[in-house]
Amino acid sequence: MAKSAFTFVAFCMSIFLLNPHSSKAESPAKTQSVVGSTNISIVLPDLIILHYYSGLTLNFEEFSSAEDRGSADFDVQWNGDAESTSQLNDENTEIDLPDRVSLQLPNVWAIRGLSPSGNAKVSISLNNNVLTSGSSRIIIEEGEGNIQIEDNAGHSGTTINTSLKGITSSEATIGNVRITLNFSETTKAGLHTGGQYKITAETI
């Protein structure tokens, strides 16, 4: 064997002896895996949002009327006294305008929010029941049946329990206010001011 060939064979054998595994395929590394689970709890506070109008103006319809009561005969004396059996009085001057009017103000409040029971208590009261224009007065009648709150589920009264349907605005509970106005002390046209009611909403 030539010297150069012998030298090459000796070199290859020395590499094999230094790395006996060089002819085998590399083994893949083994992976490790662990899993942990976390439980989540959330505590929400009582939450309530009240939507309301801070001012309401009630514009009553215009109304005027001329009532023909027929004819009347008067007995007149020379001293100027005149008498008739057909004089206008309380009975024949009545017309269909009541001195007390009960009216519903639709969709003037709304609530939404969260409570332990899913409900809320809503109540109404009068801070001031008199509207004035000088000496002319309009009275908001007090008491059950005269001032009350109503929701869109049919509950009504000075205090009601109603549903809280969450915080989404589209799910809000919407309601009305019913008031009775007394015009027996009203002597002037135009703006009368000063009346005020209060709505209280609380979680239950």
mmCIF file of C-alpha atoms in Angstrom:
data_model
loop_
_atom_site.group_PDB
_atom_site.id
_atom_site.type_symbol
_atom_site.label_atom_id
_atom_site.label_comp_id
_atom_site.label_asym_id
_atom_site.label_seq_id
_atom_site.Cartn_x
_atom_site.Cartn_y
_atom_site.Cartn_z
ATOM 1 C CA MET A 1 0.000 0.000 0.000
ATOM 2 C CA ALA A 2 1.325 3.409 -0.870
ATOM 3 C CA LYS A 3 2.233 5.681 2.027
ATOM 4 C CA SER A 4 -0.350 8.317 1.156
ATOM 5 C CA ALA A 5 -3.198 5.788 1.061
ATOM 6 C CA PHE A 6 -2.087 4.297 4.382
ATOM 7 C CA THR A 7 -2.028 7.743 5.930
ATOM 8 C CA PHE A 8 -5.638 8.497 4.769
ATOM 9 C CA VAL A 9 -6.968 5.209 6.196
ATOM 10 C CA ALA A 10 -5.221 5.842 9.507
ATOM 11 C CA PHE A 11 -6.771 9.357 9.631
ATOM 12 C CA CYS A 12 -10.319 8.044 9.079
ATOM 13 C CA MET A 13 -9.878 5.367 11.748
ATOM 14 C CA SER A 14 -8.683 7.941 14.264
ATOM 15 C CA ILE A 15 -11.831 10.091 13.631
ATOM 16 C CA PHE A 16 -14.072 7.054 14.126
ATOM 17 C CA LEU A 17 -12.339 6.174 17.390
ATOM 18 C CA LEU A 18 -12.688 9.766 18.673
ATOM 19 C CA ASN A 19 -16.437 9.925 17.789
ATOM 20 C CA PRO A 20 -17.826 6.369 17.769
ATOM 21 C CA HIS A 21 -21.498 7.664 17.434
ATOM 22 C CA SER A 22 -20.852 9.832 14.399
ATOM 23 C CA SER A 23 -22.458 7.311 12.082
ATOM 24 C CA LYS A 24 -25.769 7.146 14.070
ATOM 25 C CA ALA A 25 -28.741 9.624 13.606
ATOM 26 C CA GLU A 26 -29.240 12.326 16.272
ATOM 27 C CA SER A 27 -32.023 11.425 18.848
ATOM 28 C CA PRO A 28 -34.778 14.118 19.210
ATOM 29 C CA ALA A 29 -34.934 15.989 22.560
ATOM 30 C CA LYS A 30 -37.800 14.987 24.899
ATOM 31 C CA THR A 31 -40.399 17.825 25.664
ATOM 32 C CA GLN A 32 -41.840 18.749 29.110
ATOM 33 C CA SER A 33 -45.443 19.972 29.750
ATOM 34 C CA VAL A 34 -47.368 21.113 32.858
ATOM 35 C CA VAL A 35 -50.917 22.580 33.241
ATOM 36 C CA GLY A 36 -52.364 24.932 35.876
ATOM 37 C CA SER A 37 -55.991 26.214 36.122
ATOM 38 C CA THR A 38 -57.034 29.522 37.728
ATOM 39 C CA ASN A 39 -60.520 30.194 39.097
ATOM 40 C CA ILE A 40 -61.782 33.796 38.634
ATOM 41 C CA SER A 41 -64.315 35.465 40.950
ATOM 42 C CA ILE A 42 -65.686 38.983 40.484
ATOM 43 C CA VAL A 43 -67.467 41.064 43.116
ATOM 44 C CA LEU A 44 -69.708 43.804 41.698
ATOM 45 C CA PRO A 45 -71.029 46.667 43.823
ATOM 46 C CA ASP A 46 -74.629 47.831 43.983
ATOM 47 C CA LEU A 47 -75.053 50.163 41.022
ATOM 48 C CA ILE A 48 -78.001 52.276 39.961
ATOM 49 C CA ILE A 49 -78.410 54.967 37.302
ATOM 50 C CA LEU A 50 -81.452 57.255 37.278
ATOM 51 C CA HIS A 51 -82.431 59.156 34.141
ATOM 52 C CA TYR A 52 -84.863 62.047 34.669
ATOM 53 C CA TYR A 53 -85.871 65.515 33.475
ATOM 54 C CA SER A 54 -84.846 68.371 35.722
ATOM 55 C CA GLY A 55 -87.544 70.575 34.206
ATOM 56 C CA LEU A 56 -90.977 69.958 32.685
ATOM 57 C CA THR A 57 -93.275 72.548 31.094
ATOM 58 C CA LEU A 58 -96.898 71.520 30.567
ATOM 59 C CA ASN A 59 -98.516 73.494 27.760
ATOM 60 C CA PHE A 60 -102.284 73.182 28.023
ATOM 61 C CA GLU A 61 -104.306 73.433 24.833
ATOM 62 C CA GLU A 62 -105.949 76.729 23.967
ATOM 63 C CA PHE A 63 -109.649 76.829 24.715
ATOM 64 C CA SER A 64 -112.257 79.567 24.388
ATOM 65 C CA SER A 65 -116.003 79.262 23.941
ATOM 66 C CA ALA A 66 -119.110 81.416 23.504
ATOM 67 C CA GLU A 67 -122.209 79.779 24.990
ATOM 68 C CA ASP A 68 -125.624 80.995 23.731
ATOM 69 C CA ARG A 69 -128.158 80.749 26.580
ATOM 70 C CA GLY A 70 -131.132 81.773 24.473
ATOM 71 C CA SER A 71 -133.110 84.887 25.431
ATOM 72 C CA ALA A 72 -134.088 86.537 28.687
ATOM 73 C CA ASP A 73 -136.903 88.902 29.686
ATOM 74 C CA PHE A 74 -136.214 91.647 32.225
ATOM 75 C CA ASP A 75 -138.724 93.563 34.333
ATOM 76 C CA VAL A 76 -137.362 97.102 34.608
ATOM 77 C CA GLN A 77 -138.576 99.717 37.097
ATOM 78 C CA TRP A 78 -138.365 103.474 36.584
ATOM 79 C CA ASN A 79 -135.720 103.714 39.268
ATOM 80 C CA GLY A 80 -133.399 101.505 37.171
ATOM 81 C CA ASP A 81 -133.799 98.156 38.940
ATOM 82 C CA ALA A 82 -133.955 95.175 36.555
ATOM 83 C CA GLU A 83 -135.022 91.622 37.393
ATOM 84 C CA SER A 84 -135.203 88.407 35.379
ATOM 85 C CA THR A 85 -135.833 84.733 36.036
ATOM 86 C CA SER A 86 -133.237 83.861 33.365
ATOM 87 C CA GLN A 87 -130.109 85.298 34.961
ATOM 88 C CA LEU A 88 -126.855 83.459 34.513
ATOM 89 C CA ASN A 89 -125.806 81.609 37.644
ATOM 90 C CA ASP A 90 -123.509 78.781 38.768
ATOM 91 C CA GLU A 91 -125.772 76.132 37.315
ATOM 92 C CA ASN A 92 -126.024 77.445 33.768
ATOM 93 C CA THR A 93 -122.445 78.705 33.409
ATOM 94 C CA GLU A 94 -120.884 75.274 33.784
ATOM 95 C CA ILE A 95 -118.851 74.034 30.853
ATOM 96 C CA ASP A 96 -116.707 70.944 30.399
ATOM 97 C CA LEU A 97 -113.563 72.369 32.004
ATOM 98 C CA PRO A 98 -112.911 70.621 35.333
ATOM 99 C CA ASP A 99 -111.126 72.388 38.158
ATOM 100 C CA ARG A 100 -109.113 69.207 38.859
ATOM 101 C CA VAL A 101 -107.177 67.412 36.117
ATOM 102 C CA SER A 102 -105.354 64.103 36.536
ATOM 103 C CA LEU A 103 -102.714 63.540 33.880
ATOM 104 C CA GLN A 104 -99.996 61.058 33.053
ATOM 105 C CA LEU A 105 -96.533 62.269 32.056
ATOM 106 C CA PRO A 106 -95.231 59.382 29.924
ATOM 107 C CA ASN A 107 -91.610 58.188 29.858
ATOM 108 C CA VAL A 108 -90.162 60.854 32.165
ATOM 109 C CA TRP A 109 -87.792 58.610 34.148
ATOM 110 C CA ALA A 110 -85.715 55.467 33.657
ATOM 111 C CA ILE A 111 -83.393 53.330 35.781
ATOM 112 C CA ARG A 112 -80.762 50.685 35.130
ATOM 113 C CA GLY A 113 -78.118 48.998 37.230
ATOM 114 C CA LEU A 114 -77.273 46.060 39.486
ATOM 115 C CA SER A 115 -78.511 44.981 42.912
ATOM 116 C CA PRO A 116 -78.378 41.804 45.010
ATOM 117 C CA SER A 117 -82.044 41.028 44.255
ATOM 118 C CA GLY A 118 -82.071 42.366 40.704
ATOM 119 C CA ASN A 119 -84.691 44.903 41.786
ATOM 120 C CA ALA A 120 -84.892 48.511 42.910
ATOM 121 C CA LYS A 121 -87.284 50.607 44.966
ATOM 122 C CA VAL A 122 -88.480 53.799 43.270
ATOM 123 C CA SER A 123 -90.550 56.447 45.043
ATOM 124 C CA ILE A 124 -91.929 59.905 44.334
ATOM 125 C CA SER A 125 -92.678 62.814 46.650
ATOM 126 C CA LEU A 126 -93.433 66.508 46.344
ATOM 127 C CA ASN A 127 -90.838 69.078 47.333
ATOM 128 C CA ASN A 128 -93.268 71.897 46.471
ATOM 129 C CA ASN A 129 -96.873 71.381 45.405
ATOM 130 C CA VAL A 130 -97.776 75.007 44.571
ATOM 131 C CA LEU A 131 -97.142 76.764 41.255
ATOM 132 C CA THR A 132 -97.761 80.499 41.271
ATOM 133 C CA SER A 133 -98.094 83.503 39.024
ATOM 134 C CA GLY A 134 -98.599 86.417 41.378
ATOM 135 C CA SER A 135 -101.755 85.648 43.350
ATOM 136 C CA SER A 136 -102.817 82.895 40.927
ATOM 137 C CA ARG A 137 -102.085 79.369 42.165
ATOM 138 C CA ILE A 138 -102.088 75.856 40.701
ATOM 139 C CA ILE A 139 -101.987 73.110 43.320
ATOM 140 C CA ILE A 140 -100.450 69.669 42.767
ATOM 141 C CA GLU A 141 -102.627 67.411 44.902
ATOM 142 C CA GLU A 142 -100.759 65.281 47.434
ATOM 143 C CA GLY A 143 -101.437 61.752 48.625
ATOM 144 C CA GLU A 144 -101.926 58.278 47.167
ATOM 145 C CA GLY A 145 -103.633 58.372 43.787
ATOM 146 C CA ASN A 146 -102.840 62.043 43.187
ATOM 147 C CA ILE A 147 -99.065 61.845 42.817
ATOM 148 C CA GLN A 148 -97.637 58.465 41.854
ATOM 149 C CA ILE A 149 -95.002 56.691 39.862
ATOM 150 C CA GLU A 150 -95.571 53.953 37.273
ATOM 151 C CA ASP A 151 -93.200 51.548 35.523
ATOM 152 C CA ASN A 152 -93.570 49.795 32.186
ATOM 153 C CA ALA A 153 -94.535 46.537 33.932
ATOM 154 C CA GLY A 154 -97.758 47.949 35.404
ATOM 155 C CA HIS A 155 -96.601 48.737 38.954
ATOM 156 C CA SER A 156 -97.883 52.041 40.332
ATOM 157 C CA GLY A 157 -97.993 53.951 43.611
ATOM 158 C CA THR A 158 -96.017 56.492 45.584
ATOM 159 C CA THR A 159 -93.428 53.693 46.069
ATOM 160 C CA ILE A 160 -92.922 50.669 43.808
ATOM 161 C CA ASN A 161 -90.508 47.772 43.471
ATOM 162 C CA THR A 162 -89.348 47.372 39.892
ATOM 163 C CA SER A 163 -86.811 45.330 37.939
ATOM 164 C CA LEU A 164 -83.217 46.308 37.333
ATOM 165 C CA LYS A 165 -82.272 44.641 34.069
ATOM 166 C CA GLY A 166 -78.561 45.351 34.083
ATOM 167 C CA ILE A 167 -76.428 48.268 32.987
ATOM 168 C CA THR A 168 -77.210 48.209 29.267
ATOM 169 C CA SER A 169 -79.120 51.347 28.283
ATOM 170 C CA SER A 170 -81.390 49.452 25.888
ATOM 171 C CA GLU A 171 -82.641 47.330 28.810
ATOM 172 C CA ALA A 172 -83.482 50.235 31.124
ATOM 173 C CA THR A 173 -86.773 50.212 33.029
ATOM 174 C CA ILE A 174 -88.775 53.229 31.827
ATOM 175 C CA GLY A 175 -91.672 54.816 33.663
ATOM 176 C CA ASN A 176 -94.292 57.528 33.980
ATOM 177 C CA VAL A 177 -95.441 60.040 36.565
ATOM 178 C CA ARG A 178 -99.114 60.717 37.293
ATOM 179 C CA ILE A 179 -100.151 63.988 38.938
ATOM 180 C CA THR A 180 -103.443 65.704 39.763
ATOM 181 C CA LEU A 181 -103.656 69.478 39.283
ATOM 182 C CA ASN A 182 -106.160 71.636 41.150
ATOM 183 C CA PHE A 183 -107.151 74.864 39.348
ATOM 184 C CA SER A 184 -109.675 76.137 41.898
ATOM 185 C CA GLU A 185 -107.317 78.987 42.902
ATOM 186 C CA THR A 186 -106.084 79.750 39.374
ATOM 187 C CA THR A 187 -107.009 83.250 38.196
ATOM 188 C CA LYS A 188 -104.414 84.124 35.542
ATOM 189 C CA ALA A 189 -103.213 82.830 32.198
ATOM 190 C CA GLY A 190 -99.548 82.423 31.467
ATOM 191 C CA LEU A 191 -96.602 80.763 33.131
ATOM 192 C CA HIS A 192 -96.974 79.425 36.667
ATOM 193 C CA THR A 193 -93.768 78.167 38.311
ATOM 194 C CA GLY A 194 -92.502 76.624 41.537
ATOM 195 C CA GLY A 195 -93.818 73.058 41.549
ATOM 196 C CA GLN A 196 -91.293 70.303 42.116
ATOM 197 C CA TYR A 197 -91.395 66.550 42.635
ATOM 198 C CA LYS A 198 -88.548 64.248 43.634
ATOM 199 C CA ILE A 199 -87.862 60.703 42.426
ATOM 200 C CA THR A 200 -85.710 58.439 44.627
ATOM 201 C CA ALA A 201 -84.286 55.149 43.324
ATOM 202 C CA GLU A 202 -82.403 52.696 45.531
ATOM 203 C CA THR A 203 -81.111 49.151 45.184
ATOM 204 C CA ILE A 204 -82.718 46.383 47.222
#
